């Protein structure tokens, strides 16, 4: 099946809009006014105060804005017909409800969609930042894989994102903005009759680019908005935050956000984990597992997921499986085996399928649910750990050529 056919099929079944073409970097114009997306109710009230909205009116206005932005998906103030015309033009003069700009959209032959989003970086257009977010449709759910940073500082040796030089934290607005963009592009604001109960985006995983717990406050503020049941309303049980093991912020995640936790474990011995996940040198396995034991709100009904990437001849022996089972004793856990997704230039290979099966079987027989994550969107480099922004991959010469092309157009 080719891409056009696939996207047409998706459109027919779910009413999503057609894929976008890649937009040249040089066309990026940073927004002139601030967006209200990503602000808490208190912050919106404060902004309204600053433009002269009377204190007695603020609460009601905040409620109206919240509903229009997060329930109805309004893309401008004009649509907000329950707000007076005067108020709307006052809002329009100072703010927007703009989302990150979609620079490109790709559709995989398995229906996975990847969006490349362009973000401002101050006033230097040359340095517009990019992040990716990925939508993975399944029969019983639709999962959006969201980024928390441009790039990542942590350099896990098997992860493509970790090889990206450029790094910056996303703001809460840019994180919530990814969900807004996905709902826009999937035409997912109105309730509809589908097997997933009306919405296409039903789950959110913080498993895109970046280490969410190195951008804690913005991730927390964003996820509280995503979970708010007077707005986007995705329940905390349907939001998973994946961390490579930033121990001091794990307990805070439970206390202050209350979402499901996933730990990128990948190795059962410190020596190997130091190599695969260098953060292990700072927070070794024993400390990490203690934080998991102490994770607020975990229970048999709310298990912690341990992610384990299957690397051929590196971490995939039955001895590894045995030690894994032994060390997770006492923690309400699920084990998620991830076939390694290769990327250009990597030194690792994915374990052979029968080895993955043996590993999985051992873990399963020891009483753990151990689904093997089906790689999705491989053809558009959208699978786990493959995200890396396109502009980062271009050499200086390629960037110059692109710029020259844009000038002659
Ligand atoms: N930084 C966070 C979240 C983003 S990575 C973390 O590391 O948990 C999301 C998941 O993809 C992590 O479990 C990560 O280890 C895994 N991953 C990274 N590169 C991968 C690759 N090439 N193949 C398969 N999984 C990969
Ligand atoms: Fe960063 Fe996660 Fe990739 Fe490690 S696996 S480099 S923490 S994004």
Short mmCIF file of C-alpha atoms and ligand atoms in Angstrom, two decimals:
data_model
loop_
_atom_site.label_atom_id
_atom_site.label_comp_id
_atom_site.label_asym_id
_atom_site.label_seq_id
_atom_site.Cartn_x
_atom_site.Cartn_y
_atom_site.Cartn_z
CA UNK A 1 0.00 0.00 0.00
CA UNK A 2 1.41 3.39 -0.85
CA UNK A 3 1.24 6.48 1.36
CA UNK A 4 -1.47 8.23 -0.59
CA UNK A 5 -3.72 5.21 -0.44
CA UNK A 6 -3.11 4.84 3.27
CA UNK A 7 -3.92 8.42 4.11
CA UNK A 8 -7.00 8.32 1.93
CA UNK A 9 -8.15 5.24 3.78
CA UNK A 10 -7.61 6.99 7.11
CA UNK A 11 -9.52 10.02 5.91
CA UNK A 12 -12.42 7.90 4.81
CA UNK A 13 -12.61 6.13 8.16
CA UNK A 14 -11.93 8.98 10.55
CA UNK A 15 -12.32 12.24 8.67
CA UNK A 16 -8.72 13.39 9.26
CA UNK A 17 -7.27 16.03 6.99
CA UNK A 18 -4.82 15.35 4.18
CA UNK A 19 -1.08 15.19 4.90
CA UNK A 20 0.87 18.43 4.70
CA UNK A 21 3.85 19.11 2.53
CA UNK A 22 7.21 19.89 4.06
CA UNK A 23 7.54 23.64 4.64
CA UNK A 24 10.96 25.24 4.06
CA UNK A 25 12.70 26.35 7.25
CA UNK A 26 13.05 29.90 5.94
CA UNK A 27 9.30 30.43 5.82
CA UNK A 28 9.14 30.32 9.62
CA UNK A 29 7.95 33.52 11.25
CA UNK A 30 7.90 33.48 15.05
CA UNK A 31 4.55 34.49 16.57
CA UNK A 32 4.18 38.17 17.44
CA UNK A 33 1.72 37.68 20.30
CA UNK A 34 1.79 35.14 23.14
CA UNK A 35 -0.49 32.12 23.00
CA UNK A 36 -2.76 31.32 25.94
CA UNK A 37 -2.19 27.61 25.42
CA UNK A 38 -0.30 25.99 28.28
CA UNK A 39 -1.16 28.61 30.91
CA UNK A 40 -2.90 27.54 34.10
CA UNK A 41 -6.24 29.12 35.00
CA UNK A 42 -4.47 31.40 37.51
CA UNK A 43 -1.99 32.50 34.84
CA UNK A 44 -4.76 33.27 32.36
CA UNK A 45 -6.55 35.32 35.04
CA UNK A 46 -3.35 37.23 35.67
CA UNK A 47 -2.92 37.99 31.93
CA UNK A 48 -6.52 39.13 31.74
CA UNK A 49 -5.89 41.43 34.69
CA UNK A 50 -2.92 42.91 32.87
CA UNK A 51 -5.10 43.94 29.92
CA UNK A 52 -7.68 45.55 32.18
CA UNK A 53 -10.30 42.85 32.66
CA UNK A 54 -12.10 43.63 35.95
CA UNK A 55 -11.38 41.24 38.87
CA UNK A 56 -15.08 40.34 39.14
CA UNK A 57 -15.13 39.16 35.51
CA UNK A 58 -11.92 37.21 35.41
CA UNK A 59 -13.11 33.88 36.77
CA UNK A 60 -15.97 33.69 34.30
CA UNK A 61 -13.76 34.71 31.37
CA UNK A 62 -11.16 32.12 32.32
CA UNK A 63 -13.85 29.45 32.39
CA UNK A 64 -15.14 30.49 28.97
CA UNK A 65 -11.66 30.57 27.46
CA UNK A 66 -10.77 27.21 28.97
CA UNK A 67 -13.85 25.62 27.47
CA UNK A 68 -13.34 27.12 24.02
CA UNK A 69 -9.65 26.27 23.92
CA UNK A 70 -9.60 22.80 25.46
CA UNK A 71 -13.07 21.37 24.86
CA UNK A 72 -13.98 22.97 21.55
CA UNK A 73 -10.47 23.34 20.12
CA UNK A 74 -11.05 26.96 19.00
CA UNK A 75 -8.22 28.26 16.85
CA UNK A 76 -9.07 31.95 17.18
CA UNK A 77 -11.07 34.24 19.44
CA UNK A 78 -13.67 34.90 16.75
CA UNK A 79 -15.04 31.40 17.17
CA UNK A 80 -15.72 32.01 20.86
CA UNK A 81 -19.26 33.21 20.38
CA UNK A 82 -20.28 33.06 24.04
CA UNK A 83 -17.77 35.84 24.74
CA UNK A 84 -18.84 39.39 23.89
CA UNK A 85 -17.52 40.88 20.65
CA UNK A 86 -15.70 43.65 22.49
CA UNK A 87 -13.96 41.22 24.79
CA UNK A 88 -13.01 39.04 21.84
CA UNK A 89 -11.33 41.91 20.03
CA UNK A 90 -9.54 42.90 23.21
CA UNK A 91 -8.23 39.36 23.54
CA UNK A 92 -7.33 39.28 19.87
CA UNK A 93 -5.26 42.46 20.29
CA UNK A 94 -3.04 40.88 22.92
CA UNK A 95 -3.06 37.11 22.61
CA UNK A 96 -3.48 34.12 20.33
CA UNK A 97 -4.52 30.51 20.79
CA UNK A 98 -1.83 29.45 18.34
CA UNK A 99 -0.28 26.00 18.43
CA UNK A 100 3.26 25.14 17.36
CA UNK A 101 3.58 25.45 13.58
CA UNK A 102 3.31 22.15 11.72
CA UNK A 103 6.30 22.03 9.38
CA UNK A 104 5.62 18.59 7.96
CA UNK A 105 3.41 15.58 8.36
CA UNK A 106 4.20 12.03 7.35
CA UNK A 107 1.85 9.08 7.23
CA UNK A 108 3.24 5.57 7.65
CA UNK A 109 1.86 2.63 5.73
CA UNK A 110 0.59 1.32 9.09
CA UNK A 111 -1.41 4.49 9.74
CA UNK A 112 1.07 6.03 12.19
CA UNK A 113 1.37 9.79 11.70
CA UNK A 114 4.38 11.91 12.52
CA UNK A 115 4.36 15.68 12.76
CA UNK A 116 7.41 17.85 12.66
CA UNK A 117 6.71 20.98 14.67
CA UNK A 118 8.61 24.21 14.40
CA UNK A 119 9.15 26.32 17.48
CA UNK A 120 10.53 29.79 18.01
CA UNK A 121 13.96 30.30 19.47
CA UNK A 122 14.02 34.01 20.28
CA UNK A 123 14.58 36.32 17.35
CA UNK A 124 17.10 34.31 15.38
CA UNK A 125 15.18 32.70 12.51
CA UNK A 126 18.17 30.61 11.56
CA UNK A 127 17.75 28.80 14.82
CA UNK A 128 14.08 27.84 14.72
CA UNK A 129 13.80 24.62 16.72
CA UNK A 130 11.98 21.47 15.72
CA UNK A 131 10.44 18.58 17.60
CA UNK A 132 8.41 15.59 16.55
CA UNK A 133 5.27 14.04 17.83
CA UNK A 134 3.75 10.75 16.70
CA UNK A 135 0.20 9.40 16.63
CA UNK A 136 -0.21 5.63 16.80
CA UNK A 137 -3.73 4.33 16.08
CA UNK A 138 -4.72 0.94 17.47
CA UNK A 139 -8.10 -0.76 17.54
CA UNK A 140 -8.91 0.05 21.17
CA UNK A 141 -6.97 3.31 21.56
CA UNK A 142 -5.02 6.07 19.87
CA UNK A 143 -1.74 7.01 21.51
CA UNK A 144 0.08 10.27 21.06
CA UNK A 145 3.80 10.15 21.72
CA UNK A 146 4.81 13.61 22.91
CA UNK A 147 8.22 15.31 23.17
CA UNK A 148 9.45 17.21 26.22
CA UNK A 149 12.69 18.69 24.88
CA UNK A 150 14.34 19.56 21.59
CA UNK A 151 16.97 16.80 21.53
CA UNK A 152 18.17 15.25 24.80
CA UNK A 153 21.23 15.81 26.97
CA UNK A 154 21.49 12.23 28.09
CA UNK A 155 23.13 10.39 25.20
CA UNK A 156 21.85 6.86 25.72
CA UNK A 157 24.03 4.89 23.33
CA UNK A 158 21.16 3.19 21.46
CA UNK A 159 18.95 6.28 21.05
CA UNK A 160 18.91 8.51 18.01
CA UNK A 161 17.56 11.54 19.88
CA UNK A 162 20.57 11.39 22.20
CA UNK A 163 22.89 12.08 19.25
CA UNK A 164 21.30 15.47 18.56
CA UNK A 165 23.44 18.40 19.58
CA UNK A 166 20.80 21.05 19.87
CA UNK A 167 18.87 20.88 23.14
CA UNK A 168 16.30 23.10 24.74
CA UNK A 169 13.41 22.55 27.13
CA UNK A 170 9.92 22.88 25.71
CA UNK A 171 7.49 25.21 27.46
CA UNK A 172 4.24 23.87 28.91
CA UNK A 173 2.45 25.52 25.97
CA UNK A 174 4.62 23.69 23.46
CA UNK A 175 3.93 20.38 25.19
CA UNK A 176 0.15 20.89 25.38
CA UNK A 177 0.41 22.33 21.85
CA UNK A 178 1.41 18.90 20.54
CA UNK A 179 -1.89 17.43 21.68
CA UNK A 180 -3.73 20.43 20.19
CA UNK A 181 -1.97 19.95 16.85
CA UNK A 182 -2.75 16.23 16.78
CA UNK A 183 -6.43 16.88 17.54
CA UNK A 184 -6.52 19.59 14.85
CA UNK A 185 -4.88 17.44 12.21
CA UNK A 186 -6.95 14.37 13.10
CA UNK A 187 -10.13 16.41 13.21
CA UNK A 188 -10.51 15.14 16.76
CA UNK A 189 -12.37 17.89 18.62
CA UNK A 190 -15.91 16.78 17.99
CA UNK A 191 -17.23 13.61 19.63
CA UNK A 192 -17.81 10.85 17.13
CA UNK A 193 -18.87 7.27 17.05
CA UNK A 194 -15.69 5.18 17.09
CA UNK A 195 -14.47 2.06 18.90
CA UNK A 196 -12.35 4.33 21.13
CA UNK A 197 -15.44 6.03 22.51
CA UNK A 198 -15.47 9.19 20.50
CA UNK A 199 -11.91 10.46 20.42
CA UNK A 200 -8.97 9.44 18.32
CA UNK A 201 -6.32 10.60 20.80
CA UNK A 202 -7.16 8.61 23.94
CA UNK A 203 -3.72 8.14 25.49
CA UNK A 204 -0.60 10.24 25.87
CA UNK A 205 2.90 8.92 26.42
CA UNK A 206 5.83 11.19 27.22
CA UNK A 207 8.14 9.05 25.10
CA UNK A 208 9.06 11.39 22.28
CA UNK A 209 12.21 13.47 22.21
CA UNK A 210 13.81 14.44 25.50
CA UNK A 211 13.94 13.45 29.14
CA UNK A 212 10.70 14.69 30.72
CA UNK A 213 12.09 14.69 34.25
CA UNK A 214 14.82 17.14 33.21
CA UNK A 215 12.03 19.54 32.28
CA UNK A 216 9.88 18.77 35.28
CA UNK A 217 7.88 21.96 35.86
CA UNK A 218 6.83 22.43 32.23
CA UNK A 219 5.93 18.75 31.86
CA UNK A 220 3.95 18.85 35.10
CA UNK A 221 2.05 22.01 34.17
CA UNK A 222 1.31 20.62 30.71
CA UNK A 223 0.10 17.23 31.93
CA UNK A 224 -2.15 18.82 34.53
CA UNK A 225 -3.82 20.68 31.66
CA UNK A 226 -4.08 17.54 29.54
CA UNK A 227 -5.68 15.64 32.45
CA UNK A 228 -8.04 18.47 33.47
CA UNK A 229 -11.52 17.03 33.15
CA UNK A 230 -13.12 20.34 32.25
CA UNK A 231 -10.81 20.46 29.25
CA UNK A 232 -8.91 17.89 27.19
CA UNK A 233 -9.77 15.40 29.92
CA UNK A 234 -7.43 12.49 29.25
CA UNK A 235 -7.37 10.62 32.55
CA UNK A 236 -4.11 10.26 34.46
CA UNK A 237 -4.32 6.51 33.98
CA UNK A 238 -4.07 7.09 30.26
CA UNK A 239 -1.01 9.30 30.54
CA UNK A 240 2.40 7.65 30.91
CA UNK A 241 5.63 9.43 31.66
CA UNK A 242 8.77 7.58 30.66
CA UNK A 243 12.06 8.41 32.34
CA UNK A 244 15.58 7.12 31.99
CA UNK A 245 15.79 7.38 35.78
CA UNK A 246 16.03 10.92 37.16
CA UNK A 247 15.57 9.60 40.68
CA UNK A 248 14.88 12.85 42.61
CA UNK A 249 11.98 13.71 40.32
CA UNK A 250 10.32 10.29 40.31
CA UNK A 251 8.55 10.76 43.64
CA UNK A 252 7.60 14.31 42.60
CA UNK A 253 5.98 12.84 39.49
CA UNK A 254 3.70 10.72 41.65
CA UNK A 255 2.98 13.51 44.13
CA UNK A 256 2.57 16.43 41.77
CA UNK A 257 1.30 14.89 38.51
CA UNK A 258 -0.06 11.46 39.45
CA UNK A 259 0.38 9.87 36.04
CA UNK A 260 1.52 6.34 35.18
CA UNK A 261 5.25 5.79 35.33
CA UNK A 262 7.52 3.98 32.89
CA UNK A 263 11.19 3.37 33.61
CA UNK A 264 13.72 2.87 30.82
CA UNK A 265 15.63 0.10 32.54
CA UNK A 266 17.28 -1.73 29.61
CA UNK A 267 19.93 -3.48 31.71
CA UNK A 268 20.08 -5.39 34.98
CA UNK A 269 23.72 -4.77 35.86
CA UNK A 270 25.15 -1.34 36.61
CA UNK A 271 28.18 -1.92 34.42
CA UNK A 272 26.07 -2.42 31.30
CA UNK A 273 23.46 0.18 32.23
CA UNK A 274 26.25 2.76 32.70
CA UNK A 275 27.06 2.19 29.06
CA UNK A 276 23.52 2.09 27.66
CA UNK A 277 21.98 4.76 29.88
CA UNK A 278 24.87 6.91 31.12
CA UNK A 279 22.60 8.61 33.69
CA UNK A 280 22.98 5.33 35.60
CA UNK A 281 26.37 6.56 36.82
CA UNK A 282 24.56 9.26 38.75
CA UNK A 283 21.52 7.21 39.81
CA UNK A 284 22.41 3.52 39.82
CA UNK A 285 19.92 0.67 39.56
CA UNK A 286 19.44 0.12 43.30
CA UNK A 287 18.51 3.77 43.88
CA UNK A 288 16.23 3.76 40.87
CA UNK A 289 14.36 0.68 42.05
CA UNK A 290 14.01 2.13 45.54
CA UNK A 291 12.35 5.22 44.02
CA UNK A 292 9.98 2.86 42.20
CA UNK A 293 9.14 1.04 45.44
CA UNK A 294 8.35 4.43 46.96
CA UNK A 295 6.36 5.71 43.96
CA UNK A 296 3.16 7.25 45.31
CA UNK A 297 0.00 5.61 44.07
CA UNK A 298 1.53 2.50 42.52
CA UNK A 299 -0.44 -0.67 43.16
CA UNK A 300 -1.33 -3.88 41.39
CA UNK A 301 -3.96 -1.91 39.51
CA UNK A 302 -1.48 0.86 38.69
CA UNK A 303 1.72 -0.92 37.84
CA UNK A 304 5.00 0.68 36.88
CA UNK A 305 6.14 -0.24 33.38
CA UNK A 306 9.75 -1.27 32.95
CA UNK A 307 10.93 -0.71 29.40
CA UNK A 308 13.61 -3.02 28.11
CA UNK A 309 15.07 -2.52 24.65
CA UNK A 310 16.17 -5.80 23.07
CA UNK A 311 19.76 -5.47 21.86
CA UNK A 312 21.26 -8.48 20.17
CA UNK A 313 24.03 -10.09 22.23
CA UNK A 314 24.08 -7.15 24.64
CA UNK A 315 21.25 -7.49 27.16
CA UNK A 316 19.04 -10.25 25.77
CA UNK A 317 20.28 -13.47 27.44
CA UNK A 318 18.13 -15.67 29.65
CA UNK A 319 20.43 -14.80 32.55
CA UNK A 320 19.43 -11.18 32.03
CA UNK A 321 15.77 -12.21 32.06
CA UNK A 322 16.26 -14.14 35.31
CA UNK A 323 17.98 -11.27 37.04
CA UNK A 324 15.31 -8.89 35.79
CA UNK A 325 12.55 -10.94 37.37
CA UNK A 326 14.51 -11.25 40.60
CA UNK A 327 15.23 -7.56 40.93
CA UNK A 328 11.65 -6.44 40.30
CA UNK A 329 10.33 -8.57 43.15
CA UNK A 330 8.03 -6.56 45.38
CA UNK A 331 7.38 -3.82 42.83
CA UNK A 332 3.97 -3.80 41.09
CA UNK A 333 5.47 -4.03 37.61
CA UNK A 334 4.82 -4.69 33.95
CA UNK A 335 7.68 -5.37 31.60
CA UNK A 336 7.58 -3.88 28.15
CA UNK A 337 10.06 -5.43 25.72
CA UNK A 338 10.93 -3.05 22.89
CA UNK A 339 12.56 -4.46 19.77
CA UNK A 340 15.48 -2.15 19.06
CA UNK A 341 14.68 0.28 16.28
CA UNK A 342 17.79 0.78 14.21
CA UNK A 343 18.76 4.20 12.89
CA UNK A 344 21.46 5.20 10.42
CA UNK A 345 24.91 4.83 11.97
CA UNK A 346 23.98 2.82 15.09
CA UNK A 347 26.29 0.09 16.33
CA UNK A 348 23.45 -2.03 17.77
CA UNK A 349 21.22 -4.65 16.21
CA UNK A 350 17.80 -5.81 17.28
CA UNK A 351 17.73 -9.21 19.03
CA UNK A 352 16.60 -12.17 16.93
CA UNK A 353 12.90 -12.83 17.12
CA UNK A 354 13.20 -16.24 18.78
CA UNK A 355 15.44 -14.73 21.45
CA UNK A 356 12.87 -12.02 22.14
CA UNK A 357 10.25 -14.74 22.43
CA UNK A 358 12.35 -16.81 24.84
CA UNK A 359 13.04 -13.75 26.96
CA UNK A 360 9.39 -12.76 26.93
CA UNK A 361 8.27 -16.28 27.81
CA UNK A 362 10.58 -16.46 30.81
CA UNK A 363 9.33 -13.14 32.12
CA UNK A 364 5.72 -14.14 31.46
CA UNK A 365 6.11 -17.47 33.26
CA UNK A 366 7.49 -15.57 36.23
CA UNK A 367 4.14 -13.81 36.45
CA UNK A 368 4.77 -10.59 34.58
CA UNK A 369 2.74 -9.27 31.74
CA UNK A 370 5.42 -8.79 29.10
CA UNK A 371 4.03 -7.45 25.84
CA UNK A 372 6.54 -6.95 23.07
CA UNK A 373 5.98 -3.49 21.68
CA UNK A 374 5.16 -3.73 18.00
CA UNK A 375 7.34 -1.32 16.12
CA UNK A 376 5.11 1.28 14.46
CA UNK A 377 5.88 3.83 11.80
CA UNK A 378 9.33 2.44 11.07
CA UNK A 379 9.11 3.54 7.45
CA UNK A 380 8.85 7.18 8.50
CA UNK A 381 11.42 6.87 11.32
CA UNK A 382 8.68 7.41 13.85
CA UNK A 383 9.35 4.45 16.13
CA UNK A 384 10.66 4.73 19.67
CA UNK A 385 14.04 6.32 19.94
CA UNK A 386 14.25 7.26 16.29
CA UNK A 387 13.01 10.80 16.62
CA UNK A 388 15.52 13.41 15.67
CA UNK A 389 14.66 16.65 13.96
CA UNK A 390 15.34 16.89 10.25
CA UNK A 391 17.03 20.28 10.32
CA UNK A 392 19.49 18.93 12.85
CA UNK A 393 20.44 16.25 10.38
CA UNK A 394 21.19 18.69 7.57
CA UNK A 395 24.80 19.69 7.11
CA UNK A 396 25.75 23.36 6.83
CA UNK A 397 26.02 22.92 3.07
CA UNK A 398 22.56 21.42 2.84
CA UNK A 399 21.14 24.24 4.90
CA UNK A 400 22.79 26.79 2.62
CA UNK A 401 21.34 25.04 -0.43
CA UNK A 402 17.89 25.06 1.14
CA UNK A 403 18.19 28.75 1.89
CA UNK A 404 19.38 29.53 -1.64
CA UNK A 405 16.44 27.58 -3.04
CA UNK A 406 13.98 29.50 -0.88
CA UNK A 407 15.49 32.82 -2.03
CA UNK A 408 15.12 32.01 -5.72
CA UNK A 409 11.53 30.78 -5.38
N1 LIG B 1 13.84 10.06 27.70
C1 LIG B 1 12.82 9.23 28.15
C2 LIG B 1 11.63 9.18 27.23
C3 LIG B 1 11.87 9.17 25.75
S1 LIG B 1 12.56 7.72 25.04
C4 LIG B 1 13.33 7.82 28.39
O1 LIG B 1 14.45 7.53 28.02
O2 LIG B 1 12.60 7.04 28.99
C5 LIG B 1 11.19 6.56 25.00
C6 LIG B 1 11.64 5.09 25.06
O3 LIG B 1 12.27 4.70 23.82
C7 LIG B 1 12.67 4.83 26.14
O4 LIG B 1 12.36 3.64 26.82
C8 LIG B 1 13.92 4.67 25.34
O5 LIG B 1 14.91 3.98 26.05
C9 LIG B 1 13.43 3.96 24.11
N2 LIG B 1 14.36 3.99 22.98
C10 LIG B 1 15.29 4.92 22.69
N3 LIG B 1 15.92 4.60 21.53
C11 LIG B 1 15.39 3.45 21.09
C12 LIG B 1 15.60 2.64 19.94
N4 LIG B 1 16.48 2.98 19.01
N5 LIG B 1 14.86 1.51 19.80
C13 LIG B 1 13.92 1.20 20.72
N6 LIG B 1 13.66 1.94 21.82
C14 LIG B 1 14.38 3.05 22.01
FE1 LIG B 2 17.29 10.88 26.09
FE2 LIG B 2 15.50 8.93 26.54
FE3 LIG B 2 16.99 8.95 24.28
FE4 LIG B 2 18.13 8.41 26.63
S1 LIG B 2 16.54 7.19 25.60
S2 LIG B 2 18.95 9.79 25.05
S3 LIG B 2 17.01 9.74 28.01
S4 LIG B 2 15.46 10.47 24.86
#
